Amino acid sequence: MRLLFKQKLFSWLDSYDIYNEIGETVYTVKGQIALGHCLKIFDAYGNEAGMVKEKIFTLLPKYEMYRDGAYVGCINKEFTLFKPKFNIDFYGWRVEGNYFEWDYSIYDGYGQRTATVSKQIFNLTDTYTIDIDNSDDALSVLMLVIAIDAEKCSRN
């Protein structure tokens, strides 16, 4: 399954549309007014499916992920001097590659690739192509990609 993650050009808060291979909107991400990032994910029918929320008042950035209102995991930045590093507590997944330059792969706890993410350059807004090996993982992969993107936006 391939998703195209595209940030909206004119929005006051972080907003994204997520399209499938044939150009249909399958998810919409809407930023909410809150302390820190709070990004709600809606399915094609307008139902809230997930949320990525920045945990504030922490020493280093931390993003919690919720699915159907229930906490499912988090990603938090670790202290390093040169190369940024993250601790991912999310279904036993890990991220490998150059995710600070927007090209990385996501692996499950058994070492099997779950998804590959790459940023498209030469676009006015953030645009990512996400190739997901199992369509059942689409929402979870999307939440992790949103959390990584939110951390990069905060850092910049």
Tab-separated table of C-alpha atoms in Angstrom:
chain	number	residue	atom	x	y	z
A	1	MET	CA	0.000	0.000	0.000
A	2	ARG	CA	1.324	3.443	-0.874
A	3	LEU	CA	0.271	6.659	0.869
A	4	LEU	CA	1.121	10.207	-0.134
A	5	PHE	CA	1.431	12.467	2.914
A	6	LYS	CA	1.027	16.088	1.830
A	7	GLN	CA	0.986	19.182	4.046
A	8	LYS	CA	-1.621	21.795	3.200
A	9	LEU	CA	-0.077	25.009	1.897
A	10	PHE	CA	-2.411	27.530	3.516
A	11	SER	CA	-3.342	26.532	7.061
A	12	TRP	CA	-2.841	28.245	10.397
A	13	LEU	CA	-2.231	24.961	12.182
A	14	ASP	CA	-0.448	21.854	10.945
A	15	SER	CA	-2.790	20.160	8.489
A	16	TYR	CA	-2.137	17.284	6.111
A	17	ASP	CA	-4.057	15.240	3.592
A	18	ILE	CA	-3.131	11.595	3.132
A	19	TYR	CA	-3.916	10.071	-0.268
A	20	ASN	CA	-3.843	6.494	-1.545
A	21	GLU	CA	-2.319	5.308	-4.840
A	22	ILE	CA	-5.287	6.510	-6.907
A	23	GLY	CA	-5.510	9.967	-5.339
A	24	GLU	CA	-8.377	9.398	-2.899
A	25	THR	CA	-8.142	11.056	0.507
A	26	VAL	CA	-7.908	8.259	3.087
A	27	TYR	CA	-6.893	10.328	6.133
A	28	THR	CA	-6.915	13.979	7.094
A	29	VAL	CA	-4.654	15.319	9.832
A	30	LYS	CA	-5.704	18.492	11.621
A	31	GLY	CA	-3.642	20.440	14.116
A	32	GLN	CA	-5.437	21.506	17.286
A	33	ILE	CA	-4.814	24.562	19.430
A	34	ALA	CA	-2.860	23.257	22.407
A	35	LEU	CA	0.386	23.656	24.294
A	36	GLY	CA	2.751	21.775	22.015
A	37	HIS	CA	1.754	19.840	18.921
A	38	CYS	CA	-1.605	18.071	18.959
A	39	LEU	CA	-2.451	16.428	15.656
A	40	LYS	CA	-5.707	14.521	15.226
A	41	ILE	CA	-6.091	11.981	12.441
A	42	PHE	CA	-9.484	11.490	10.808
A	43	ASP	CA	-10.472	8.698	8.430
A	44	ALA	CA	-12.130	9.285	5.058
A	45	TYR	CA	-15.553	9.455	6.761
A	46	GLY	CA	-14.519	12.156	9.249
A	47	ASN	CA	-14.195	9.829	12.259
A	48	GLU	CA	-11.282	10.428	14.604
A	49	ALA	CA	-8.930	7.467	14.221
A	50	GLY	CA	-5.793	8.551	16.046
A	51	MET	CA	-3.846	11.374	17.637
A	52	VAL	CA	-0.231	12.422	18.092
A	53	LYS	CA	0.310	14.729	21.040
A	54	GLU	CA	3.465	16.406	22.265
A	55	LYS	CA	4.088	15.865	25.956
A	56	ILE	CA	5.061	19.230	27.368
A	57	PHE	CA	7.204	20.038	30.373
A	58	THR	CA	9.722	17.312	29.564
A	59	LEU	CA	13.455	17.829	29.381
A	60	LEU	CA	13.622	16.491	25.815
A	61	PRO	CA	10.821	16.286	23.204
A	62	LYS	CA	8.323	13.454	23.630
A	63	TYR	CA	5.335	12.583	21.441
A	64	GLU	CA	2.568	10.247	22.578
A	65	MET	CA	0.358	8.345	20.149
A	66	TYR	CA	-3.272	7.420	20.716
A	67	ARG	CA	-5.555	5.142	18.701
A	68	ASP	CA	-9.299	5.346	19.276
A	69	GLY	CA	-8.563	7.373	22.415
A	70	ALA	CA	-6.215	4.764	23.954
A	71	TYR	CA	-2.486	5.329	24.474
A	72	VAL	CA	-0.474	3.034	22.170
A	73	GLY	CA	3.084	4.331	22.455
A	74	CYS	CA	5.520	7.205	22.267
A	75	ILE	CA	8.679	8.505	20.697
A	76	ASN	CA	11.099	10.635	22.675
A	77	LYS	CA	14.389	12.273	21.876
A	78	GLU	CA	17.471	11.093	23.751
A	79	PHE	CA	20.323	13.361	24.785
A	80	THR	CA	23.244	13.136	22.347
A	81	LEU	CA	25.903	15.636	21.380
A	82	PHE	CA	26.050	15.296	17.613
A	83	LYS	CA	23.663	12.863	15.975
A	84	PRO	CA	20.034	13.031	17.165
A	85	LYS	CA	18.675	9.753	18.540
A	86	PHE	CA	15.198	8.625	19.565
A	87	ASN	CA	13.733	6.006	21.835
A	88	ILE	CA	10.658	4.469	20.188
A	89	ASP	CA	8.170	2.646	22.413
A	90	PHE	CA	5.549	1.720	19.823
A	91	TYR	CA	4.594	-1.907	19.079
A	92	GLY	CA	8.244	-2.943	19.392
A	93	TRP	CA	9.029	-1.065	16.186
A	94	ARG	CA	12.327	0.579	15.332
A	95	VAL	CA	13.376	3.109	12.710
A	96	GLU	CA	16.518	2.763	10.624
A	97	GLY	CA	18.000	5.013	8.024
A	98	ASN	CA	18.443	8.685	7.661
A	99	TYR	CA	15.223	9.837	9.287
A	100	PHE	CA	16.578	13.321	9.946
A	101	GLU	CA	16.926	13.712	6.230
A	102	TRP	CA	13.501	12.112	5.722
A	103	ASP	CA	14.431	8.743	4.241
A	104	TYR	CA	13.994	5.788	6.584
A	105	SER	CA	12.437	2.368	7.070
A	106	ILE	CA	10.288	1.109	9.918
A	107	TYR	CA	10.784	-2.456	11.199
A	108	ASP	CA	8.640	-4.541	13.517
A	109	GLY	CA	9.932	-6.372	16.597
A	110	TYR	CA	10.858	-9.406	14.453
A	111	GLY	CA	13.090	-7.422	12.093
A	112	GLN	CA	10.573	-7.446	9.235
A	113	ARG	CA	10.175	-4.207	7.306
A	114	THR	CA	6.820	-2.563	7.986
A	115	ALA	CA	7.180	0.585	5.869
A	116	THR	CA	9.561	2.797	3.936
A	117	VAL	CA	9.297	6.584	4.089
A	118	SER	CA	10.873	9.079	1.727
A	119	LYS	CA	10.473	12.812	1.464
A	120	GLN	CA	9.808	14.270	-1.946
A	121	ILE	CA	11.954	17.293	-2.580
A	122	PHE	CA	11.088	20.278	-4.754
A	123	ASN	CA	7.605	20.717	-3.247
A	124	LEU	CA	6.282	23.855	-1.563
A	125	THR	CA	5.104	21.862	1.448
A	126	ASP	CA	6.254	18.715	3.237
A	127	THR	CA	5.370	15.749	1.028
A	128	TYR	CA	6.244	12.142	1.874
A	129	THR	CA	5.722	8.860	0.081
A	130	ILE	CA	4.994	6.035	2.509
A	131	ASP	CA	5.160	2.445	1.231
A	132	ILE	CA	3.463	0.134	3.736
A	133	ASP	CA	3.932	-3.636	3.502
A	134	ASN	CA	0.676	-4.514	5.310
A	135	SER	CA	-2.312	-2.195	4.857
A	136	ASP	CA	-3.511	-3.075	8.393
A	137	ASP	CA	-0.513	-1.087	9.695
A	138	ALA	CA	-1.357	2.080	7.731
A	139	LEU	CA	-2.710	4.147	10.647
A	140	SER	CA	0.090	3.088	13.003
A	141	VAL	CA	2.768	3.882	10.423
A	142	LEU	CA	1.115	7.228	9.744
A	143	MET	CA	1.137	8.122	13.462
A	144	LEU	CA	4.841	7.336	13.743
A	145	VAL	CA	5.668	9.389	10.621
A	146	ILE	CA	3.621	12.312	11.992
A	147	ALA	CA	5.435	12.135	15.347
A	148	ILE	CA	8.855	12.185	13.652
A	149	ASP	CA	7.785	15.074	11.407
A	150	ALA	CA	6.409	17.038	14.379
A	151	GLU	CA	9.707	16.688	16.235
A	152	LYS	CA	11.634	17.960	13.213
A	153	CYS	CA	9.276	20.937	12.900
A	154	SER	CA	9.769	21.771	16.587
A	155	ARG	CA	13.533	21.534	16.239
A	156	ASN	CA	13.566	23.884	13.253
